[in-house]
Amino acid sequence: MSRKKFVAGNWKMNTTSAGAKALASGVRDQLAGFDRADVALCPPFPYLSLVADAVRGTAIAVGAQNVFPEPQGAFTGEVNAEMLLDVGCRYVIVGHSERRTIIGEKDELINRKVRHAIQHGLHVIFCIGETLEQREANQTESVLDNQLTWGLREVPKDQVDRLIIAYEPVWAIGTGRNATAQQAQQAHVFIRWRFSQIYDNDSAQRLVIQYGGSVKPENAAELMSQPDVDGALVGGASLKADSFVAIVRAAAG
Ligand code: PGA
């Protein structure tokens, strides 16, 4: 089954309004007319609207890096799915390891976020991945199994086409040390198999599974040539239009 590759740039807590505009316009101009891979830019909340304006009318989508699973109301500092849709988001990243470890998000909250975002029509990039310690203790598959089981709890089958999974081994994020193509492929096969158990084989075959963790122009083609690596979630290398676009082009083969 051929799945269209999907490359998303996770800008994390970087850029300024001028920098965000320049980066989004740079990516837009370099990718004019390109449609051989799906592309999304995920800036910080304050720059979502201006990035949405910069890519309006193109195939480039916009995503947020977080969402809070409640309707409008007294939730100081939080932003819900309706607001993200209102400012032009198609995607939202949920379960990123930085939010799990630095902010302390637990599986239960992550699951509520996944359900809330999907129910409201956002496409969710759901991140999972093991730490180095867990990999060395041979726990990679049980960690992925757990994160999938918890994160997808009560996510109905008729909504899973709005789900993307990003396999992001924690030891590869921001370290310059990417997983090998074989390590990524092996984890992705496991994730697809587990997904087929939770839902069904057809949904699992359609599922787009991104790899994330030190993806660069130099390693992107090899990683994404693996049959189950359907794209990339890119942090550091998404902060320069040239390197991000090179990764997008590598995805398209
Ligand atoms: P990195 O980050 O590409 O800088 O390793 C990836 C991510 O955290 O999504």
XYZ file of N, CA and C and ligand atoms in Angstrom:
768
model
N 0.855 -1.197 0.000
C 0.000 0.000 0.000
C 0.883 1.236 0.000
N 0.564 2.161 -0.895
C 1.433 3.336 -0.898
C 0.782 4.482 -0.119
N 1.502 4.950 0.849
C 1.020 6.058 1.678
C 1.806 7.303 1.292
N 1.097 8.429 1.185
C 1.797 9.679 0.859
C 2.639 10.093 2.059
N 3.873 10.491 1.802
C 4.753 10.900 2.898
C 4.260 12.227 3.497
N 4.516 12.368 4.772
C 4.072 13.568 5.486
C 5.228 14.091 6.351
N 5.656 15.318 6.065
C 6.762 15.921 6.818
C 6.231 17.155 7.562
N 6.431 17.172 8.869
C 5.975 18.316 9.665
C 7.163 18.941 10.377
N 7.158 20.259 10.445
C 8.216 20.988 11.147
C 7.696 21.398 12.518
N 8.346 20.900 13.552
C 7.988 21.260 14.925
C 8.966 22.345 15.371
N 8.502 23.585 15.318
C 9.399 24.710 15.614
C 9.682 24.846 17.106
N 8.937 24.111 17.929
C 9.098 24.190 19.391
C 9.006 25.654 19.847
N 9.753 26.039 20.873
C 9.638 27.422 21.376
C 10.731 28.274 20.730
N 10.606 28.427 19.415
C 11.601 29.175 18.641
C 10.917 30.154 17.698
N 11.686 31.030 17.178
C 11.345 32.113 16.234
C 10.778 33.349 16.950
N 10.594 34.374 16.131
C 9.949 35.634 16.543
C 8.874 35.854 15.496
N 8.089 36.912 15.593
C 7.075 37.086 14.549
C 7.746 37.306 13.192
N 8.809 38.117 13.172
C 9.481 38.356 11.882
C 10.147 37.069 11.379
N 10.760 36.333 12.300
C 11.432 35.085 11.914
C 10.445 34.036 11.441
N 9.297 33.962 12.100
C 8.279 32.973 11.720
C 7.751 33.275 10.317
N 7.544 34.554 10.067
C 7.030 34.957 8.761
C 8.047 34.635 7.659
N 9.308 34.940 7.949
C 10.355 34.688 6.952
C 10.509 33.190 6.700
N 10.474 32.396 7.775
C 10.634 30.946 7.626
C 9.465 30.349 6.844
N 8.240 30.734 7.213
C 7.064 30.193 6.514
C 7.074 30.616 5.048
N 7.421 31.876 4.776
C 7.440 32.342 3.376
C 8.543 31.643 2.594
N 9.683 31.412 3.258
C 10.782 30.718 2.590
C 10.376 29.301 2.190
N 9.751 28.584 3.103
C 9.304 27.219 2.801
C 8.265 27.258 1.673
N 7.321 28.192 1.805
C 6.269 28.333 0.779
C 6.870 28.576 -0.601
N 7.812 29.510 -0.687
C 8.366 29.859 -2.002
C 9.161 28.695 -2.588
N 9.928 28.026 -1.739
C 10.747 26.919 -2.259
C 9.899 25.702 -2.646
N 8.711 25.594 -2.037
C 7.869 24.426 -2.334
C 6.704 24.773 -3.264
N 6.772 25.925 -3.924
C 5.668 26.337 -4.803
C 5.367 25.230 -5.807
N 4.126 24.825 -5.872
C 3.697 23.807 -6.839
C 4.031 22.377 -6.456
N 4.712 22.190 -5.326
C 5.137 20.841 -4.932
C 3.974 20.122 -4.235
N 3.673 18.896 -4.692
C 2.591 18.188 -3.993
C 2.901 16.703 -3.813
N 4.186 16.343 -3.899
C 4.521 14.916 -3.807
C 4.661 14.418 -2.374
N 4.542 15.326 -1.409
C 4.484 14.925 -0.002
C 3.596 15.939 0.707
N 2.964 15.513 1.786
C 2.192 16.461 2.592
C 3.145 17.185 3.533
N 2.859 18.460 3.780
C 3.770 19.287 4.568
C 2.969 20.107 5.578
N 3.492 20.202 6.793
C 2.869 21.078 7.796
C 3.941 21.824 8.573
N 3.599 23.037 8.979
C 4.477 23.853 9.828
C 3.778 24.045 11.172
N 4.500 23.792 12.263
C 3.915 23.888 13.609
C 4.659 24.930 14.443
N 4.270 26.192 14.297
C 4.927 27.276 15.052
C 4.338 27.381 16.457
N 4.940 28.210 17.308
C 4.342 28.499 18.616
C 2.983 29.187 18.440
N 2.121 29.055 19.445
C 0.763 29.642 19.381
C 0.713 31.077 18.845
N 1.570 32.006 19.339
C 1.387 33.402 18.924
C 1.591 33.628 17.432
N 2.234 32.681 16.753
C 2.545 32.879 15.328
C 1.680 32.026 14.412
N 0.695 31.310 14.968
C -0.132 30.437 14.123
C -0.831 31.228 13.020
N -1.434 32.351 13.392
C -2.201 33.113 12.396
C -1.313 33.661 11.292
N -0.156 34.154 11.690
C 0.678 34.752 10.630
C 1.281 33.683 9.718
N 1.553 32.502 10.279
C 2.028 31.408 9.425
C 0.874 30.928 8.530
N -0.329 30.863 9.090
C -1.498 30.472 8.276
C -1.683 31.459 7.127
N -1.508 32.749 7.407
C -1.625 33.759 6.339
C -0.551 33.552 5.278
N 0.677 33.257 5.742
C 1.798 33.114 4.792
C 1.603 31.934 3.845
N 0.934 30.873 4.308
C 0.814 29.679 3.437
C -0.588 29.519 2.852
N -1.447 30.497 3.083
C -2.827 30.410 2.574
C -2.821 30.208 1.059
N -3.695 29.300 0.601
C -3.794 29.061 -0.836
C -2.747 28.098 -1.364
N -1.882 27.573 -0.483
C -0.898 26.577 -0.906
C -1.279 25.230 -0.281
N -0.493 24.205 -0.601
C -0.769 22.878 -0.036
C -0.161 22.714 1.357
N 0.542 23.738 1.835
C 1.198 23.629 3.151
C 0.172 23.884 4.259
N 0.140 22.979 5.219
C -0.821 23.092 6.323
C -0.122 23.647 7.560
N -0.963 24.029 8.527
C -0.452 24.587 9.775
C -0.887 23.687 10.930
N 0.020 23.519 11.891
C -0.318 22.715 13.068
C 0.105 23.426 14.331
N -0.575 23.100 15.439
C -0.207 23.645 16.747
C 0.603 22.591 17.493
N 1.244 23.031 18.565
C 2.104 22.117 19.333
C 1.438 21.622 20.600
N 0.204 22.058 20.837
C -0.478 21.660 22.063
C -1.945 22.037 21.941
N -2.780 21.420 22.791
C -4.204 21.734 22.844
C -4.687 21.363 24.236
N -5.763 22.030 24.677
C -6.318 21.666 25.987
C -7.739 21.138 25.800
N -8.032 19.974 26.399
C -9.275 19.271 26.068
C -10.495 19.739 26.843
N -10.849 20.989 26.734
C -12.049 21.501 27.403
C -12.698 22.532 26.499
N -14.024 22.727 26.652
C -14.675 23.818 25.914
C -14.234 25.151 26.500
N -14.610 26.234 25.839
C -14.285 27.582 26.336
C -14.599 27.725 27.813
N -13.805 28.466 28.513
C -14.127 28.687 29.927
C -12.908 29.061 30.736
N -13.006 28.799 32.025
C -11.984 29.254 32.961
C -10.799 28.296 32.999
N -9.939 28.379 31.996
C -8.737 27.540 31.921
C -7.574 28.455 31.535
N -7.122 29.215 32.490
C -6.117 30.252 32.241
C -4.891 29.694 31.530
N -4.548 30.326 30.441
C -3.325 29.951 29.729
C -3.511 28.836 28.716
N -4.723 28.308 28.591
C -4.906 27.164 27.691
C -5.633 27.548 26.409
N -5.553 26.663 25.419
C -6.102 26.902 24.086
C -6.781 25.604 23.630
N -8.029 25.689 23.171
C -8.715 24.445 22.783
C -8.767 24.241 21.265
N -9.378 23.126 20.873
C -9.371 22.744 19.455
C -10.128 23.745 18.586
N -11.265 24.262 19.091
C -12.021 25.232 18.270
C -11.154 26.447 17.940
N -10.372 26.884 18.921
C -9.516 28.057 18.692
C -8.455 27.756 17.633
N -7.901 26.553 17.717
C -6.867 26.190 16.737
C -7.457 26.125 15.330
N -8.652 25.547 15.226
C -9.301 25.484 13.910
C -9.607 26.893 13.412
N -10.030 27.738 14.328
C -10.407 29.110 14.002
C -9.237 29.905 13.420
N -8.010 29.613 13.873
C -6.866 30.359 13.332
C -6.182 29.606 12.184
N -6.826 28.557 11.687
C -6.325 27.922 10.467
C -5.505 26.664 10.654
N -5.555 26.052 11.843
C -4.796 24.802 12.036
C -5.537 23.613 11.453
N -4.761 22.707 10.891
C -5.292 21.409 10.487
C -4.786 20.324 11.444
N -3.583 20.539 11.988
C -2.928 19.525 12.819
C -2.680 20.035 14.232
N -2.475 19.079 15.140
C -1.932 19.419 16.460
C -1.037 18.270 16.922
N 0.083 18.640 17.525
C 1.010 17.632 18.078
C 0.568 17.326 19.518
N 0.441 16.056 19.829
C 0.043 15.657 21.185
C 0.990 14.562 21.676
N 1.364 14.636 22.953
C 2.163 13.560 23.550
C 3.657 13.671 23.312
N 4.106 14.850 22.872
C 5.540 15.005 22.621
C 6.330 14.726 23.905
N 7.499 14.126 23.766
C 8.251 13.716 24.964
C 8.666 14.920 25.820
N 8.849 16.092 25.171
C 9.192 17.269 25.983
C 8.029 17.658 26.885
N 6.811 17.480 26.398
C 5.657 17.769 27.256
C 5.480 16.675 28.312
N 5.781 15.444 27.921
C 5.670 14.365 28.923
C 6.683 14.579 30.042
N 7.931 14.920 29.700
C 8.952 14.973 30.747
C 9.098 16.357 31.382
N 9.118 17.415 30.571
C 9.355 18.748 31.159
C 8.085 19.280 31.833
N 6.948 19.105 31.176
C 5.693 19.651 31.709
C 5.010 18.628 32.623
N 5.344 17.365 32.443
C 4.768 16.332 33.310
C 3.424 15.791 32.847
N 3.153 15.865 31.542
C 1.876 15.329 31.048
C 1.850 13.811 31.156
N 0.729 13.329 31.641
C 0.571 11.877 31.811
C -0.340 11.304 30.713
N -0.299 9.988 30.589
C -1.076 9.317 29.542
C -2.556 9.681 29.567
N -3.102 9.851 30.751
C -4.544 10.121 30.862
C -4.895 11.464 30.209
N -4.095 12.487 30.495
C -4.325 13.810 29.897
C -4.053 13.760 28.388
N -3.001 13.047 28.036
C -2.660 12.934 26.610
C -3.823 12.281 25.849
N -4.416 11.255 26.439
C -5.557 10.588 25.813
C -6.746 11.551 25.668
N -6.990 12.354 26.682
C -8.089 13.334 26.585
C -7.814 14.331 25.469
N -6.552 14.736 25.332
C -6.194 15.673 24.265
C -6.414 15.043 22.884
N -5.981 13.796 22.730
C -6.153 13.114 21.435
C -7.643 13.061 21.090
N -8.464 12.634 22.051
C -9.903 12.484 21.773
C -10.552 13.827 21.462
N -10.225 14.833 22.241
C -10.798 16.172 22.058
C -10.438 16.716 20.665
N -9.167 16.642 20.327
C -8.717 17.231 19.059
C -9.351 16.507 17.871
N -9.342 15.188 17.923
C -9.882 14.397 16.807
C -11.383 14.616 16.665
N -12.084 14.624 17.801
C -13.539 14.840 17.752
C -13.889 16.178 17.113
N -13.035 17.156 17.330
C -13.336 18.480 16.770
C -12.835 18.628 15.343
N -12.231 17.592 14.796
C -11.867 17.621 13.385
C -10.415 17.951 13.112
N -9.608 18.106 14.182
C -8.174 18.297 13.939
C -7.529 16.955 13.608
N -6.423 17.002 12.903
C -5.610 15.809 12.670
C -4.522 15.813 13.743
N -4.385 14.695 14.409
C -3.482 14.645 15.563
C -2.187 13.923 15.203
N -1.063 14.579 15.489
C 0.244 13.919 15.381
C 0.579 13.439 16.791
N 0.355 12.162 17.013
C 0.477 11.594 18.349
C 1.882 10.987 18.500
N 2.672 11.550 19.443
C 4.080 11.154 19.578
C 4.267 10.081 20.650
N 5.043 9.088 20.307
C 5.403 8.053 21.276
C 6.888 7.713 21.084
N 7.494 7.134 22.112
C 8.902 6.748 21.959
C 9.522 6.406 23.294
N 10.559 5.586 23.231
C 11.207 5.090 24.447
C 12.446 5.923 24.788
N 12.845 5.893 26.041
C 14.099 6.530 26.451
C 15.258 5.564 26.159
N 16.475 6.080 26.311
C 17.647 5.233 26.080
C 17.678 4.072 27.083
N 17.368 4.410 28.323
C 17.348 3.394 29.369
C 16.365 2.262 29.032
N 15.206 2.656 28.560
C 14.191 1.653 28.205
C 14.639 0.820 27.010
N 15.277 1.463 26.029
C 15.764 0.701 24.875
C 16.816 -0.296 25.331
N 17.731 0.165 26.174
C 18.810 -0.732 26.607
C 18.296 -1.871 27.483
N 17.165 -1.640 28.117
C 16.569 -2.713 28.933
C 15.586 -3.557 28.105
N 15.648 -3.382 26.761
C 14.779 -4.173 25.881
C 13.295 -3.931 26.083
N 12.963 -2.701 26.476
C 11.554 -2.409 26.770
C 10.883 -1.584 25.671
N 11.587 -1.388 24.555
C 11.034 -0.498 23.521
C 9.597 -0.876 23.153
N 9.379 -2.163 22.845
C 8.046 -2.542 22.376
C 6.990 -2.415 23.471
N 7.366 -2.743 24.704
C 6.338 -2.630 25.757
C 6.016 -1.160 26.040
N 7.015 -0.273 25.927
C 6.747 1.161 26.114
C 5.820 1.667 25.006
N 6.130 1.313 23.768
C 5.297 1.757 22.642
C 3.879 1.201 22.786
N 3.796 -0.060 23.179
C 2.505 -0.716 23.373
C 1.679 0.059 24.403
N 2.310 0.370 25.523
C 1.631 1.099 26.590
C 1.161 2.470 26.156
N 2.060 3.206 25.492
C 1.718 4.565 25.075
C 0.581 4.544 24.050
N 0.608 3.543 23.163
C -0.468 3.422 22.171
C -1.779 3.040 22.846
N -1.721 2.073 23.717
C -2.934 1.578 24.369
C -3.602 2.707 25.156
N -2.788 3.441 25.927
C -3.325 4.542 26.722
C -3.776 5.702 25.856
N -2.910 6.089 24.940
C -3.170 7.295 24.145
C -4.410 7.146 23.277
N -4.680 5.921 22.815
C -5.784 5.714 21.870
C -7.048 5.190 22.547
N -7.035 5.118 23.851
C -8.190 4.608 24.589
C -9.442 5.411 24.213
N -10.486 4.660 23.795
C -11.777 5.263 23.430
C -11.706 6.247 22.262
N -10.677 6.131 21.465
C -10.676 6.885 20.202
C -11.413 5.998 19.197
N -12.584 6.458 18.719
C -13.401 5.576 17.879
C -12.776 5.307 16.512
N -13.075 4.112 16.013
C -12.497 3.663 14.749
C -12.827 4.601 13.591
N -14.019 5.191 13.610
C -14.376 6.053 12.472
C -13.655 7.406 12.517
N -12.806 7.624 13.515
C -12.049 8.884 13.564
C -10.540 8.675 13.399
N -10.113 7.419 13.261
C -8.660 7.203 13.263
C -7.972 7.620 11.963
N -8.752 7.913 10.939
C -8.104 8.431 9.729
C -7.561 9.842 9.970
N -7.917 10.458 11.091
C -7.359 11.774 11.427
C -6.166 11.647 12.371
N -5.630 10.442 12.457
C -4.524 10.218 13.381
C -3.234 9.926 12.609
N -2.157 10.567 13.054
C -0.809 10.297 12.534
C -0.002 9.905 13.769
N 0.851 8.918 13.645
C 1.710 8.592 14.788
C 3.133 9.026 14.461
N 3.771 9.661 15.433
C 5.194 9.994 15.255
C 5.982 9.125 16.234
N 6.823 8.270 15.676
C 7.729 7.488 16.530
C 8.957 8.341 16.785
N 9.137 8.761 18.037
C 10.256 9.636 18.380
C 11.015 9.050 19.565
N 12.048 8.264 19.293
C 12.841 7.753 20.408
C 13.466 8.935 21.150
N 13.249 8.979 22.454
C 13.636 10.164 23.227
C 15.138 10.443 23.101
N 15.923 9.370 23.008
C 17.378 9.515 22.933
C 17.838 10.119 21.600
N 16.935 10.220 20.651
C 17.317 10.772 19.343
C 16.859 12.210 19.167
N 16.054 12.724 20.105
C 15.486 14.059 19.935
C 16.494 15.128 20.346
N 16.854 15.950 19.380
C 17.745 17.080 19.658
C 19.162 16.684 20.029
N 19.509 15.416 19.812
C 20.824 14.937 20.241
C 21.801 14.819 19.079
N 21.277 14.899 17.856
C 22.135 14.687 16.686
C 22.322 13.201 16.414
N 21.807 12.356 17.296
C 21.975 10.912 17.128
C 20.640 10.299 16.704
N 20.447 10.144 15.396
C 19.177 9.605 14.916
C 19.145 8.087 15.069
N 17.927 7.538 15.103
C 17.803 6.080 15.031
C 18.308 5.645 13.660
N 18.846 4.441 13.558
C 19.208 3.956 12.233
C 17.916 3.658 11.472
N 18.041 3.568 10.167
C 16.867 3.264 9.348
C 16.254 1.935 9.795
N 17.092 0.974 10.158
C 16.587 -0.337 10.582
C 15.849 -0.236 11.912
N 16.422 0.545 12.842
C 15.744 0.709 14.142
C 14.374 1.375 13.952
N 14.342 2.380 13.092
C 13.077 3.070 12.855
C 12.077 2.112 12.208
N 12.517 1.427 11.168
C 11.618 0.497 10.470
C 11.037 -0.547 11.425
N 11.911 -1.081 12.272
C 11.467 -2.119 13.211
C 10.390 -1.582 14.175
N 10.618 -0.384 14.688
C 9.632 0.203 15.611
C 8.330 0.507 14.870
N 8.448 0.988 13.637
C 7.239 1.328 12.874
C 6.409 0.091 12.551
N 7.091 -1.004 12.262
C 6.364 -2.261 11.987
C 5.592 -2.675 13.242
N 6.246 -2.531 14.385
C 5.573 -2.903 15.631
C 4.344 -2.007 15.863
N 4.537 -0.701 15.651
C 3.434 0.249 15.869
C 2.262 -0.074 14.937
N 2.563 -0.378 13.682
C 1.485 -0.682 12.728
C 0.756 -1.970 13.132
N 1.537 -2.943 13.583
C 0.930 -4.198 14.017
C 0.013 -3.973 15.228
N 0.510 -3.192 16.191
C -0.286 -2.942 17.394
C -1.548 -2.154 17.045
N -1.413 -1.225 16.125
C -2.550 -0.421 15.679
C -3.596 -1.325 15.003
N -3.117 -2.298 14.248
C -4.055 -3.208 13.570
C -4.800 -4.065 14.591
N -4.166 -4.337 15.718
C -4.855 -5.086 16.776
C -5.929 -4.233 17.429
N -5.581 -2.962 17.665
C -6.535 -2.074 18.349
C -7.708 -1.755 17.410
N -7.404 -1.523 16.125
C -8.452 -1.189 15.158
C -8.596 -2.343 14.171
N -8.070 -2.189 12.983
C -8.120 -3.304 12.035
C -7.005 -3.113 11.017
N -6.821 -4.116 10.194
C -5.688 -4.093 9.280
C -5.787 -2.958 8.256
N -6.994 -2.688 7.763
C -7.137 -1.631 6.759
C -6.730 -0.270 7.336
N -7.197 0.021 8.544
C -6.825 1.300 9.171
C -5.322 1.343 9.399
N -4.749 0.223 9.792
C -3.302 0.181 10.060
C -2.507 0.387 8.778
N -3.007 -0.133 7.672
C -2.296 0.048 6.397
C -2.368 1.497 5.928
N -3.432 2.185 6.293
C -3.567 3.601 5.897
C -2.808 4.533 6.833
N -2.484 4.047 8.042
C -1.883 4.904 9.070
C -0.518 5.466 8.628
N -0.379 6.774 8.734
C 0.901 7.414 8.437
C 1.727 7.455 9.729
N 2.911 6.866 9.684
C 3.796 6.842 10.855
C 5.067 7.622 10.513
N 5.221 8.766 11.190
C 6.421 9.584 10.981
C 7.520 9.115 11.931
N 8.749 9.341 11.491
C 9.883 9.170 12.406
C 10.339 10.567 12.826
N 10.703 10.714 14.096
C 11.254 11.986 14.558
C 12.422 11.756 15.488
N 13.403 12.655 15.402
C 14.603 12.536 16.240
C 15.829 12.730 15.381
N 16.330 13.996 15.377
C 17.541 14.328 14.633
C 17.453 14.012 13.138
N 16.278 14.240 12.551
C 16.170 14.105 11.090
C 16.837 15.325 10.455
N 17.686 15.041 9.467
C 18.444 16.095 8.777
C 18.408 15.793 7.274
N 18.792 16.769 6.463
C 18.839 16.481 5.026
C 19.723 15.269 4.718
N 20.779 15.066 5.522
C 21.730 13.971 5.232
C 21.172 12.583 5.549
N 20.239 12.478 6.487
C 19.749 11.125 6.807
C 18.299 10.896 6.376
N 17.653 11.952 5.877
C 16.210 11.868 5.615
C 15.862 10.822 4.550
N 16.615 10.795 3.470
C 16.255 9.889 2.370
C 16.348 8.437 2.824
N 17.403 8.125 3.559
C 17.558 6.727 3.980
C 16.456 6.317 4.957
N 16.187 7.197 5.920
C 15.124 6.875 6.891
C 13.795 6.673 6.176
N 13.470 7.596 5.286
C 12.145 7.541 4.665
C 12.059 6.575 3.486
N 13.190 5.933 3.153
C 13.097 4.888 2.117
C 12.613 3.575 2.736
N 12.553 3.517 4.060
C 12.043 2.304 4.708
C 10.537 2.190 4.442
N 10.068 0.971 4.195
C 8.663 0.833 3.779
C 7.626 1.343 4.779
N 7.954 1.315 6.081
C 6.962 1.751 7.066
C 7.255 3.132 7.654
N 8.273 3.794 7.137
C 8.577 5.161 7.602
C 7.928 6.127 6.603
N 6.818 6.713 7.034
C 5.959 7.458 6.103
C 6.165 8.964 6.166
N 7.269 9.383 6.750
C 7.503 10.813 6.825
C 8.325 11.139 8.044
N 8.366 12.422 8.389
C 9.231 12.839 9.488
C 8.606 13.983 10.269
N 8.867 13.973 11.575
C 8.566 15.121 12.421
C 9.926 15.723 12.749
N 10.127 16.949 12.276
C 11.462 17.540 12.278
C 11.518 18.710 13.246
N 12.460 18.688 14.160
C 12.632 19.790 15.099
C 13.681 20.768 14.587
N 14.912 20.621 15.077
C 15.994 21.549 14.767
C 16.119 21.902 13.291
N 16.077 20.897 12.428
C 16.293 21.147 10.996
C 15.092 21.807 10.324
N 13.990 22.015 11.081
C 12.840 22.701 10.465
C 12.945 24.217 10.659
N 13.987 24.660 11.350
C 14.111 26.098 11.644
C 14.836 26.864 10.549
N 15.278 26.141 9.520
C 15.871 26.801 8.341
C 15.103 26.284 7.123
N 14.638 27.216 6.296
C 13.833 26.807 5.143
C 14.600 25.818 4.270
N 15.894 26.070 4.042
C 16.658 25.210 3.140
C 16.708 23.771 3.629
N 17.011 23.583 4.922
C 17.150 22.206 5.399
C 15.788 21.525 5.490
N 14.751 22.277 5.884
C 13.424 21.658 5.955
C 12.961 21.230 4.561
N 13.140 22.119 3.600
C 12.697 21.801 2.236
C 13.498 20.621 1.671
N 14.774 20.549 2.016
C 15.581 19.408 1.539
C 15.017 18.093 2.099
N 14.557 18.129 3.345
C 13.967 16.921 3.949
C 12.646 16.574 3.248
N 11.843 17.589 2.980
C 10.571 17.349 2.277
C 10.845 16.718 0.906
N 11.831 17.232 0.213
C 12.138 16.694 -1.124
C 12.679 15.266 -1.017
N 13.461 15.002 0.043
C 13.978 13.648 0.240
C 12.815 12.672 0.516
N 11.788 13.173 1.195
C 10.622 12.320 1.499
C 9.946 11.858 0.218
N 9.890 12.759 -0.751
C 9.185 12.438 -1.988
C 9.982 11.470 -2.866
N 11.253 11.252 -2.521
C 12.072 10.249 -3.215
C 12.660 10.759 -4.505
P 14.826 17.164 16.513
O 13.376 17.179 17.237
O 14.567 17.002 15.045
O 15.442 18.474 16.865
O 15.568 15.989 17.087
C 12.343 16.334 16.808
C 11.117 16.515 17.654
O 11.244 16.717 18.866
O 9.971 16.477 17.154
